[in-house]
Tab-separated table of C-alpha atoms and ligand atoms in Angstrom:
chain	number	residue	atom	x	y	z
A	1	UNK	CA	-174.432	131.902	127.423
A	2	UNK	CA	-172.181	130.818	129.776
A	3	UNK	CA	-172.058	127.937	132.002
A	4	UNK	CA	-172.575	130.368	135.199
A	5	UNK	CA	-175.457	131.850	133.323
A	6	UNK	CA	-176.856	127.900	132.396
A	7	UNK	CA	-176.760	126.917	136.048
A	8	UNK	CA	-178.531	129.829	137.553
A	9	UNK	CA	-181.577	129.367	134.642
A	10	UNK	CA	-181.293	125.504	135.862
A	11	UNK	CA	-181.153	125.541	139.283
A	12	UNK	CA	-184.358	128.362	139.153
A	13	UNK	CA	-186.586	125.372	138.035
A	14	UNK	CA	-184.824	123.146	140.867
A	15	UNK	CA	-182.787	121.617	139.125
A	16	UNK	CA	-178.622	121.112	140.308
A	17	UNK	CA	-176.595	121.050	136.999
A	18	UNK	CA	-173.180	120.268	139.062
A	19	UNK	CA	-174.975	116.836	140.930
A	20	UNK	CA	-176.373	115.786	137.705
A	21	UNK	CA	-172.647	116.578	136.400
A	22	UNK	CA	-170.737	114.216	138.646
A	23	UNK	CA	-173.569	111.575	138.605
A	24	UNK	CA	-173.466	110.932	135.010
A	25	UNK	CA	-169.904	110.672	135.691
A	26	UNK	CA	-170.650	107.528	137.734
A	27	UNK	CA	-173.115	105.826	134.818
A	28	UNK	CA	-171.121	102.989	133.096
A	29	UNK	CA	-172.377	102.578	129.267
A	30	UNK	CA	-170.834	99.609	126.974
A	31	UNK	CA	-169.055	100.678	124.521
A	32	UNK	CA	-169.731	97.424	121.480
A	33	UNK	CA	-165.798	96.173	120.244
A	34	UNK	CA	-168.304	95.132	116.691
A	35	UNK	CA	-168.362	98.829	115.611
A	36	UNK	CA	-164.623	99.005	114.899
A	37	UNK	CA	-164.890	95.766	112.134
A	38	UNK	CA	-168.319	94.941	110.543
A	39	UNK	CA	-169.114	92.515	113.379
A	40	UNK	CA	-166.974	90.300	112.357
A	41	UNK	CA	-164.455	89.233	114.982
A	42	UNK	CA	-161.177	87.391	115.066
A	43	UNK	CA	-162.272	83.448	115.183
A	44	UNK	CA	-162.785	82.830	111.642
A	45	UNK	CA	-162.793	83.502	108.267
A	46	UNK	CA	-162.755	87.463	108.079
A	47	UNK	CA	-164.536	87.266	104.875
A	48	UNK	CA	-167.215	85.152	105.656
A	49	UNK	CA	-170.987	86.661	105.396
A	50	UNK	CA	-172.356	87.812	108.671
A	51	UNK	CA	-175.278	85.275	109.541
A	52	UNK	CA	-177.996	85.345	112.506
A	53	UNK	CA	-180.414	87.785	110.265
A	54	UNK	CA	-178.020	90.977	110.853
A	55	UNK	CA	-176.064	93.153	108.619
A	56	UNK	CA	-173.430	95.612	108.067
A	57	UNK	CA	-173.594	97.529	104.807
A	58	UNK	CA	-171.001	99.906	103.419
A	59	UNK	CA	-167.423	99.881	102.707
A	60	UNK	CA	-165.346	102.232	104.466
A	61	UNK	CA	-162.196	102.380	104.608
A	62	UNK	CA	-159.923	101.374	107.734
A	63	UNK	CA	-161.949	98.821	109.083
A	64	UNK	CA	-159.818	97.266	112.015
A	65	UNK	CA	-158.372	94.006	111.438
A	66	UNK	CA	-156.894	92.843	113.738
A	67	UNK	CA	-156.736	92.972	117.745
A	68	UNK	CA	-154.430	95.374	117.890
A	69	UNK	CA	-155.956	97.489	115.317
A	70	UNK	CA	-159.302	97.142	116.948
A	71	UNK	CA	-157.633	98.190	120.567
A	72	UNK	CA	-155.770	101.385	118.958
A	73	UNK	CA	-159.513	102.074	117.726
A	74	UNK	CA	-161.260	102.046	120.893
A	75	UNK	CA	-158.545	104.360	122.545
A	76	UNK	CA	-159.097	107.148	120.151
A	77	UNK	CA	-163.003	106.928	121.144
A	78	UNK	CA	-162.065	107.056	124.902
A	79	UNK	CA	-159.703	109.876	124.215
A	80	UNK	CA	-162.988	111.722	122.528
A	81	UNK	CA	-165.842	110.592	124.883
A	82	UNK	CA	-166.551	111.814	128.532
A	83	UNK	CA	-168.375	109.837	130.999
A	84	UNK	CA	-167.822	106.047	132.260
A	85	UNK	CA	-167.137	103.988	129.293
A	86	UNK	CA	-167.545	99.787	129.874
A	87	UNK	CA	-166.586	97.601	127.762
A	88	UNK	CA	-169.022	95.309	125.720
A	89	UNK	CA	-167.060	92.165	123.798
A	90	UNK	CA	-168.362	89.198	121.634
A	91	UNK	CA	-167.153	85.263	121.775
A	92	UNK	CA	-165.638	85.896	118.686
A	93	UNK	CA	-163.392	88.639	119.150
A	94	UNK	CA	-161.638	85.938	121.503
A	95	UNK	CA	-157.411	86.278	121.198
A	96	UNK	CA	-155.375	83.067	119.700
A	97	UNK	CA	-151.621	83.196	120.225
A	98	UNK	CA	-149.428	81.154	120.457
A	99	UNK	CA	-148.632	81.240	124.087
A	100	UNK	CA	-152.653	80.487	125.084
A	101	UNK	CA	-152.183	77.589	122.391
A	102	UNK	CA	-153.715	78.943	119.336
A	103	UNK	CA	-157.168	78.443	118.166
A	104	UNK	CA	-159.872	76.641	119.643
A	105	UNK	CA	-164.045	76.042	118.268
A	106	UNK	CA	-166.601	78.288	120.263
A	107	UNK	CA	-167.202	75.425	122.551
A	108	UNK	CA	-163.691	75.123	123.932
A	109	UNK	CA	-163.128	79.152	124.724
A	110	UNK	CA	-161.404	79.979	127.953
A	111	UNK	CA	-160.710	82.833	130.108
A	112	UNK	CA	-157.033	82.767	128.763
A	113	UNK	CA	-158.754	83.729	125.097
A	114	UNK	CA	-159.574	87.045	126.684
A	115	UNK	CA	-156.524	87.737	128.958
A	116	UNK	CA	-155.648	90.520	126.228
A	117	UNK	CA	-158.640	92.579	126.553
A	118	UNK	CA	-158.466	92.017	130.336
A	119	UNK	CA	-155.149	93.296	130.364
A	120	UNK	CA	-156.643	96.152	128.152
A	121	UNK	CA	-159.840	96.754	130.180
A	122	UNK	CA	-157.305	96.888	133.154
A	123	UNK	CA	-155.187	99.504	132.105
A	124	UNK	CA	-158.230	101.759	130.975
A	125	UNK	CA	-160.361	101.290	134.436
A	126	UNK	CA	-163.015	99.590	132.359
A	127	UNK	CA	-165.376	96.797	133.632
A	128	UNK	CA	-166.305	94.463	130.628
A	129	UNK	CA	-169.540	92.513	129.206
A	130	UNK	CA	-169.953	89.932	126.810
A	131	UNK	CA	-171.850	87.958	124.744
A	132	UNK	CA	-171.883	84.840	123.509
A	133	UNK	CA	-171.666	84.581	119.706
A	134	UNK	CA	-174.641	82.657	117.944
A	135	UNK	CA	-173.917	83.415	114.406
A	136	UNK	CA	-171.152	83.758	111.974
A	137	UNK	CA	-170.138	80.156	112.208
A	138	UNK	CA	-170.501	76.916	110.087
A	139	UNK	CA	-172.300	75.064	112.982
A	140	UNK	CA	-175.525	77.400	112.626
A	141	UNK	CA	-177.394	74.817	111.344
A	142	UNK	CA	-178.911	77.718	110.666
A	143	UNK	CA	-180.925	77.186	113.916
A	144	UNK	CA	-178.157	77.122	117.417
A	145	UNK	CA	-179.884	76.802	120.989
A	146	UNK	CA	-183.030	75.962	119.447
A	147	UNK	CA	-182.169	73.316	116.635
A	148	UNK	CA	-183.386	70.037	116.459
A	149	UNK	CA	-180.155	68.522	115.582
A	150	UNK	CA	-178.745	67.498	119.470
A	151	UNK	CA	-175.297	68.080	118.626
A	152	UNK	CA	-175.540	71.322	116.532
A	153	UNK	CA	-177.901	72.202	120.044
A	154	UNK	CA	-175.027	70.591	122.402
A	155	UNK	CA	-172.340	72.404	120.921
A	156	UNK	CA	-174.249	75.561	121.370
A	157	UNK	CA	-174.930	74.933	124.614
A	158	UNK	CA	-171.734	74.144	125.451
A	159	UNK	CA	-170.831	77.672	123.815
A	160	UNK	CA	-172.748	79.198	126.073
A	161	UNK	CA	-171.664	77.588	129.452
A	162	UNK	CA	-167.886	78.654	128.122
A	163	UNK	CA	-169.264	82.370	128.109
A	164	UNK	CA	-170.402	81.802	131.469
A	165	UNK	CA	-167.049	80.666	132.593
A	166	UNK	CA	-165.794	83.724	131.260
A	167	UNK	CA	-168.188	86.394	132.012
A	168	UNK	CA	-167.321	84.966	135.693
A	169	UNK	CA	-163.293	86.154	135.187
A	170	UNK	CA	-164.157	89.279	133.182
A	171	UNK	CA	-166.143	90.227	136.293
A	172	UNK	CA	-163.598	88.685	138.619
A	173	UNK	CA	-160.519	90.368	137.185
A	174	UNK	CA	-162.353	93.670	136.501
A	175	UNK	CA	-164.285	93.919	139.908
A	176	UNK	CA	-167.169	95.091	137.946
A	177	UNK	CA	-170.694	93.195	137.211
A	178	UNK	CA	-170.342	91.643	133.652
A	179	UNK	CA	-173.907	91.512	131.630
A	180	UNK	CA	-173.945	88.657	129.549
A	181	UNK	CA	-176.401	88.836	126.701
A	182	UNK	CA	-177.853	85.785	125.094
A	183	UNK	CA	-179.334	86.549	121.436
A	184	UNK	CA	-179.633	84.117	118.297
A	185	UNK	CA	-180.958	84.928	115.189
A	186	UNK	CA	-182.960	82.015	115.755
A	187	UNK	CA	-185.752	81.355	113.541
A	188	UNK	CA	-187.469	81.011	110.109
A	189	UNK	CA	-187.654	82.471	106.815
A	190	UNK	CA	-191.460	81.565	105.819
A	191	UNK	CA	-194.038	80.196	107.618
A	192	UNK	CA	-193.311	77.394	110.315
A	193	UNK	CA	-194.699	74.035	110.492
A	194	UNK	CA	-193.717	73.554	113.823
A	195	UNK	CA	-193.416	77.032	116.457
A	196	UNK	CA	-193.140	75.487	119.744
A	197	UNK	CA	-190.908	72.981	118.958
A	198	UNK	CA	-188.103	75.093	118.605
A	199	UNK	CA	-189.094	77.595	121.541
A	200	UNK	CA	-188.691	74.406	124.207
A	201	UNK	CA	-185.642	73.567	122.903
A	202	UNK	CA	-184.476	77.163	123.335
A	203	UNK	CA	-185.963	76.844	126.579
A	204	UNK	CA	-183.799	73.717	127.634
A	205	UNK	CA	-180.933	75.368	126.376
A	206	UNK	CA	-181.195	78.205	128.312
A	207	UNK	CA	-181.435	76.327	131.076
A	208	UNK	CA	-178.354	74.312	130.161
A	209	UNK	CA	-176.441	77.219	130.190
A	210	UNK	CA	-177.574	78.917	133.028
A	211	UNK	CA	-176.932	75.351	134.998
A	212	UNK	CA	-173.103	76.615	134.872
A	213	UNK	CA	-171.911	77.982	138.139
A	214	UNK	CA	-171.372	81.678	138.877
A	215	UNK	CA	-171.924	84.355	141.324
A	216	UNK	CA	-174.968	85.996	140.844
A	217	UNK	CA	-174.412	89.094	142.202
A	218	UNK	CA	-171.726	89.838	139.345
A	219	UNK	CA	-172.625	87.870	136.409
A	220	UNK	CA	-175.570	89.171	134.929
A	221	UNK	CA	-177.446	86.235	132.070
A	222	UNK	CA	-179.652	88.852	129.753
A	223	UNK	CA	-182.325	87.230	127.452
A	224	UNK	CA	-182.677	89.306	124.358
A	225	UNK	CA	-185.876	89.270	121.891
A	226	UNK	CA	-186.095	90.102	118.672
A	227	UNK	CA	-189.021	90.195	116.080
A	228	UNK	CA	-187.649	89.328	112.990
A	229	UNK	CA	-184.298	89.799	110.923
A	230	UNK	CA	-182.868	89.236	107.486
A	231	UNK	CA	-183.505	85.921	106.272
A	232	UNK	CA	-185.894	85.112	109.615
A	233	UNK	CA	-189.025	87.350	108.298
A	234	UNK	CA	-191.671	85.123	109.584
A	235	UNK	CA	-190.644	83.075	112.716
A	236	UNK	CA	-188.583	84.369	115.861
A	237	UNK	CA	-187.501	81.382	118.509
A	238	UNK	CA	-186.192	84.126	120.932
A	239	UNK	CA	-189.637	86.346	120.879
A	240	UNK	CA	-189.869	89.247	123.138
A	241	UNK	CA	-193.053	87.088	124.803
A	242	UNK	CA	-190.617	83.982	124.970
A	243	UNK	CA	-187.657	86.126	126.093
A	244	UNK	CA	-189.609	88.287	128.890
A	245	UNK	CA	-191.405	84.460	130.425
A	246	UNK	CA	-188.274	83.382	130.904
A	247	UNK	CA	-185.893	86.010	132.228
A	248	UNK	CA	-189.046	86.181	134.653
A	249	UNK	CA	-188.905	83.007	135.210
A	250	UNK	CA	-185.510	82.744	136.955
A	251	UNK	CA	-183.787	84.931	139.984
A	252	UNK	CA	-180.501	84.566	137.827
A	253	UNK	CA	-181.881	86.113	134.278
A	254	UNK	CA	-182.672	89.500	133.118
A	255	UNK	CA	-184.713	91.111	130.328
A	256	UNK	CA	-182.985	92.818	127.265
A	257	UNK	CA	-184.204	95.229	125.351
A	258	UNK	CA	-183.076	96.194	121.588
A	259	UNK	CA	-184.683	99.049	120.401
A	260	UNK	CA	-184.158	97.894	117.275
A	261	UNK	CA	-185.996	94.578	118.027
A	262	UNK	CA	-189.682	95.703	118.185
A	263	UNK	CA	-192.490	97.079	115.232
A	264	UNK	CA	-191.663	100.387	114.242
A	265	UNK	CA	-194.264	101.845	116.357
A	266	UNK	CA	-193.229	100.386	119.143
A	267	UNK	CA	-190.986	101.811	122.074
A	268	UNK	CA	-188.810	100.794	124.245
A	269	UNK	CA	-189.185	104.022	126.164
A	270	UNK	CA	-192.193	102.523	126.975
A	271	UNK	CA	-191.175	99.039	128.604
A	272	UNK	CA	-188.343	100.087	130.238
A	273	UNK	CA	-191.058	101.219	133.382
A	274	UNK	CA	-192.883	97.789	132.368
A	275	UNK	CA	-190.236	95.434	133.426
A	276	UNK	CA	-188.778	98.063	136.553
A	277	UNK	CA	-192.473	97.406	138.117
A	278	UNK	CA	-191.430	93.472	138.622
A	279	UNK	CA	-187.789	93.095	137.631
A	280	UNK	CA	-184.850	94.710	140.216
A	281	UNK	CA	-182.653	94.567	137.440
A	282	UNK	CA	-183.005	94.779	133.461
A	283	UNK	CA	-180.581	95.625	129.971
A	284	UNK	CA	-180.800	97.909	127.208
A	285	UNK	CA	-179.281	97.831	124.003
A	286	UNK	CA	-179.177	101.688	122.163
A	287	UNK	CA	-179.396	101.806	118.806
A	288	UNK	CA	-181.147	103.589	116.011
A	289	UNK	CA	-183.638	101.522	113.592
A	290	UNK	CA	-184.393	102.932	111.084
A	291	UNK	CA	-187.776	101.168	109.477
A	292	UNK	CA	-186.079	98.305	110.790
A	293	UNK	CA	-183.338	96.953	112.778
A	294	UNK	CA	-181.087	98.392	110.605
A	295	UNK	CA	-178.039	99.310	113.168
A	296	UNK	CA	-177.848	102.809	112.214
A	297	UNK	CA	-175.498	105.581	114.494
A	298	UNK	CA	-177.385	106.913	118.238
A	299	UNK	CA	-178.593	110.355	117.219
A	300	UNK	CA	-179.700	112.893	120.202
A	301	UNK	CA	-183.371	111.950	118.888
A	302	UNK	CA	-186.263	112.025	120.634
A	303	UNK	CA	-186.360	108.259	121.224
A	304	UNK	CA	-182.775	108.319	122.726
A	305	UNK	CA	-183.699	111.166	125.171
A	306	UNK	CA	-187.184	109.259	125.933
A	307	UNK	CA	-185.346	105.970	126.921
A	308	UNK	CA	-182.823	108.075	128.866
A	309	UNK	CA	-185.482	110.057	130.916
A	310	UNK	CA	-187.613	107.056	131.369
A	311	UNK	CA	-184.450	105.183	132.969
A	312	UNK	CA	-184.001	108.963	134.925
A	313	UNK	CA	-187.516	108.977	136.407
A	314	UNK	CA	-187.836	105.299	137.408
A	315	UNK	CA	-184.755	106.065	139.185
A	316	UNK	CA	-183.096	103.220	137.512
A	317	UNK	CA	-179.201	104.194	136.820
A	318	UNK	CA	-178.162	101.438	138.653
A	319	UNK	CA	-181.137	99.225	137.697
A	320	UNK	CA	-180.293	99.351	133.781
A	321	UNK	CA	-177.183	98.454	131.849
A	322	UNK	CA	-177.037	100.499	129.233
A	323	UNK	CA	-175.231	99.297	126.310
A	324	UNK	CA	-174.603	100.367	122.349
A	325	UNK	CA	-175.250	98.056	119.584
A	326	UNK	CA	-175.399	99.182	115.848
A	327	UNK	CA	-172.998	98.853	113.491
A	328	UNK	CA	-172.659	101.069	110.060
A	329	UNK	CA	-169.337	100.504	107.868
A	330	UNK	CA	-170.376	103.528	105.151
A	331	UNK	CA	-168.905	106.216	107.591
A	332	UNK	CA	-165.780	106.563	109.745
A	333	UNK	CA	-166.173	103.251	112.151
A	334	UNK	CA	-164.713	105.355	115.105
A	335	UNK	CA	-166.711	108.482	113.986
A	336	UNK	CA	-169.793	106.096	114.369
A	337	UNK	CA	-168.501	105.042	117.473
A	338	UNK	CA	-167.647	108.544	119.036
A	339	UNK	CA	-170.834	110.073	117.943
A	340	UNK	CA	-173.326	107.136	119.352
A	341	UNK	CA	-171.900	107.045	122.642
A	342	UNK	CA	-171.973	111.181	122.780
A	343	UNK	CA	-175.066	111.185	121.916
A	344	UNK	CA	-176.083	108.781	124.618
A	345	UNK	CA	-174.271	110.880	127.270
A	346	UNK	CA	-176.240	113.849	126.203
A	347	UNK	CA	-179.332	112.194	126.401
A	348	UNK	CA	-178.827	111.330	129.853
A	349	UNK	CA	-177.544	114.367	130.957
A	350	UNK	CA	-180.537	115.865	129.386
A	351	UNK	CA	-182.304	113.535	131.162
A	352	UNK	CA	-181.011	114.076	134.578
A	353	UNK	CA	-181.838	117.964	133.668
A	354	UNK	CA	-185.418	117.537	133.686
A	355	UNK	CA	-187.668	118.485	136.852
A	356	UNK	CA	-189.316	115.579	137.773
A	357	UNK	CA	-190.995	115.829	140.494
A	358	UNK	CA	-192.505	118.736	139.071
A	359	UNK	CA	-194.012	117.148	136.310
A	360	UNK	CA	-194.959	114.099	138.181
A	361	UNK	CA	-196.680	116.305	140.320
A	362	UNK	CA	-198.724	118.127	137.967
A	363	UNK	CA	-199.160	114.379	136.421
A	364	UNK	CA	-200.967	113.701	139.908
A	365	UNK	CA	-202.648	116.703	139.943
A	366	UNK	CA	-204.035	116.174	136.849
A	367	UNK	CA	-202.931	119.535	135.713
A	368	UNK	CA	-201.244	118.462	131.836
A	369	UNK	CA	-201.805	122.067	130.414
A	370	UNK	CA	-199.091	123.659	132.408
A	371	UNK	CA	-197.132	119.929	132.680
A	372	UNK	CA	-197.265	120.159	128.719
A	373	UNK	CA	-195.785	124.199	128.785
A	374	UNK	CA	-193.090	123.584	131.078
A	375	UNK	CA	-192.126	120.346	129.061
A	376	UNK	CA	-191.877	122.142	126.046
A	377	UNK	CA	-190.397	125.561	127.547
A	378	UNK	CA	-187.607	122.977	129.068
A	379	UNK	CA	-186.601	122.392	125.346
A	380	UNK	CA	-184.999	125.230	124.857
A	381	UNK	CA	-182.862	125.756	128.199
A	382	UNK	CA	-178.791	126.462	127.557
A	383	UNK	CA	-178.243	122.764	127.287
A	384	UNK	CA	-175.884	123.077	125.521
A	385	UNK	CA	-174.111	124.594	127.800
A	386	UNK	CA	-174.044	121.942	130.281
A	387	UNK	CA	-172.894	119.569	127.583
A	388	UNK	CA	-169.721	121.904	127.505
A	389	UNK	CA	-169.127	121.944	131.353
A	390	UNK	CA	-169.748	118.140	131.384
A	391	UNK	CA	-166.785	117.330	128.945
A	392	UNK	CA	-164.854	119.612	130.441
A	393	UNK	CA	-164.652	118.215	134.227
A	394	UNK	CA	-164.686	114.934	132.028
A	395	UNK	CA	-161.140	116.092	130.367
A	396	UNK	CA	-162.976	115.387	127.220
A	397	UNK	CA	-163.448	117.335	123.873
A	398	UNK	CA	-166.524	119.573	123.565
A	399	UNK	CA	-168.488	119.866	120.807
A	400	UNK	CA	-166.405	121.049	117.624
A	401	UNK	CA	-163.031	120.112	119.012
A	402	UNK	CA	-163.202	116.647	118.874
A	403	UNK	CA	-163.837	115.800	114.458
A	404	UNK	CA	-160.921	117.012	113.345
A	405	UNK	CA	-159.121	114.176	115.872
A	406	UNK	CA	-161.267	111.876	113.437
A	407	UNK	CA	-160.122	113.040	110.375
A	408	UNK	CA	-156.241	112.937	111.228
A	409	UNK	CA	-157.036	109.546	112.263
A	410	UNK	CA	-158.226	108.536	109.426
A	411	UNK	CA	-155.866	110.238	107.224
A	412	UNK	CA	-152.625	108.482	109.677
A	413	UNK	CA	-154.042	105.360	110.700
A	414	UNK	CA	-156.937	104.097	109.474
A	415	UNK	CA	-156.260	104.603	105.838
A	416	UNK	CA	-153.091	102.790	105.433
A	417	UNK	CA	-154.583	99.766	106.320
A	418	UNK	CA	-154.565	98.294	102.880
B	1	RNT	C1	-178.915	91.553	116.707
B	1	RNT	C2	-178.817	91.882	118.154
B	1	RNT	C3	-177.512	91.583	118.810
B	1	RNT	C4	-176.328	91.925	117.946
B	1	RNT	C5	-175.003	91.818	118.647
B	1	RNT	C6	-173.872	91.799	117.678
B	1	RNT	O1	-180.051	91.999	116.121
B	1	RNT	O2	-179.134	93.225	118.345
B	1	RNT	O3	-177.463	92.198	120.034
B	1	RNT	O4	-176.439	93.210	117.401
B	1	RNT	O5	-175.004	90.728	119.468
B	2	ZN	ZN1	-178.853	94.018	120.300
């Protein structure tokens, strides 16, 4: 079927497949730099185990080691995405050189540690958002914000106020909003003695951080929960209960959600309404658990396209950040990359091709037989089709054009790093 031939079936149910076209076009998603090396970053030892209850597995070949590497690996995923790619940087993919003075601990980062991906961001009309890094680093006692050693909890702190500084000229520079997400791996292996000690700390912290001057309408502090990780089975600091008090708690904090971060049953799809009821604004990050947070690649699944029509119906595309976050080094890093954030841009277009103020209608009405017909009938319309004309007035590869870009790639680039 052709695209003519999609339209027309579309636009018979209502629905405009050219305006949901050029808005998607206008929906910024983060892109995460931690795809393109194992989460591991360029502010210490490359080799060192990843800590904070996360984990990469797999050894692929032509992980990026350096900046430069990393940068050459985030243009060949812009060259094979469409839509409006942001990007989404840790602490410690911060740039030491010699002219900024080499390297510094997390506590003394500047703005002039991230003048490279500035200039980068720049160049490529991207906005950027970052994070603060928590783990990966000798002073995780293991606890950070929420230790009761005062100076492993200062120098955390102090961490955090840097990334403030910074998400402030990342926003400045870029003259787009910069997120910045707040997540430790926080917590405890077996069963704690002491719960709430740690969660006031955290709470002080917080605080601490947040006390750091910026301009609220373009620095965006995200809390982000988690319920358990690697390591932390039994005890949680950050909790999703802990995480959602405080970002409502504050004018000048948001809520985060992880899909990963909940009990399999669980859905985000299902909060994401919760928090728009009482929150203006709130983050997501997309990513694929699977039986836990296990980082895996953004499929075109059915919990993808429920998050994306949830954020579609609440009319929330400029209520959400949307971000990526997994991380899976047993495949082609940018083939990981280029497929997750695809995926997300079909789920939102799919999204945006839904009738809904039909179904909310029938919803009303109370009529769910025929709301549960045209639901499923809606399943098999020529999306595909407007997938097609959607990379095309993006300039982008459609389906089936766009692997073997991968492969040279890989064969040219990524596997002479050795
Ligand atoms: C970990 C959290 C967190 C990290 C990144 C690297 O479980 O999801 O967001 O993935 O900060
Ligand atoms: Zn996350």
């Amino acid at each position: 079927m052709s695209y003519a031939e999609a339209k027309a079936k579309y636009a018979a149910i209502g629905i405009d497949t050219d305006a949901a076209i050029q808005k998607l076009k206008s929906v910024p998603v983060a892109l995460h730099c931690w795809q393109g090396d194992d989460v591991r970053g360029f502010d210490g030892d490359p080799n060192a185990a990843l800590t904070g209850g996360i984990q990469t597995t797999g050894n692929y070949p032509g992980r990026a080691r350096t900046p430069e590497e990393l940068m050459a690996d985030i243009d060949k995923v812009i060259e094979l995405v469409p839509g409006k790619v942001k990007m989404n940087l840790h602490a410690c993919y911060a740039i030491f050189d010699e002219e900024n003075g080499g390297w510094v601990d997390r506590d003394k980062l500047e703005p002039k540690h991230f003048k490279k991906w500035v200039d980068f961001c720049k160049s490529r009309g991207m906005g950027c958002d970052f994070n603060p890094t928590f783990f990966s680093h000798p002073k995780c006692d293991p606890l950070t914000l929420s230790s009761p050693n005062e100076e492993t909890r200062k120098f955390w702190v102090e961490h955090g106020k840097a990334c403030v500084r910074i998400s402030q000229y990342l926003a400045d520079e870029l003259g787009e909003p910069c997120v910045m997400n707040i997540w430790t791996g926080d917590g405890y292996k077996d069963i704690p003695a002491d719960r709430i000690g740690p969660r006031v700390r955290y709470k002080q912290s917080f605080d601490e951080i947040l006390s750091e001057p910026f301009d609220k309408t373009k620095v965006y502090p995200c809390a982000e929960s988690k319920v358990f990780g690697i390591g932390v089975e039994s005890y949680t600091v950050g909790s999703a209960e802990w995480c959602l008090k405080y970002a409502s708690g504050r004018d000048d904090c948001i809520s985060l959600m992880d899909n990963g971060h909940y009990h399999p049953t669980e859905v985000v799809s299902d909060k994401i309404s919760a928090i728009l009821a009482y929150d203006e604004k709130m983050a997501l990050h997309v990513t694929r658990g699977v039986r836990w947070d296990s980082d895996h690649v953004v499929l075109f699944d059915d919990e993808t396209r429920e998050i994306c029509k949830e954020i579609v119906r609440c009319d929330a595309l400029d209520r959400v950040f949307i971000a990526l976050d997994y991380f899976d080094a047993s495949i082609n890093r940018v083939a990981a990359w280029t497929t997750g954030f695809r995926n997300l841009q079909k789920c939102l277009l799919f999204a945006l091709l839904e009738p809904n103020e039909t179904f909310k209608k029938l919803q009303d009405e109370g009529n769910f037989s025929k709301l549960m017909v045209l639901q499923e009938e809606l399943k098999s319309f020529p999306f595909g089709d407007v997938w097609e004309e959607y990379c095309r007035v993006c300039g982008k590869p459609a389906d089936g054009a766009w692997y073997p870009a991968i492969e040279a790639y890989e064969n040219e680039v990524q596997r002479k790093r050795v």
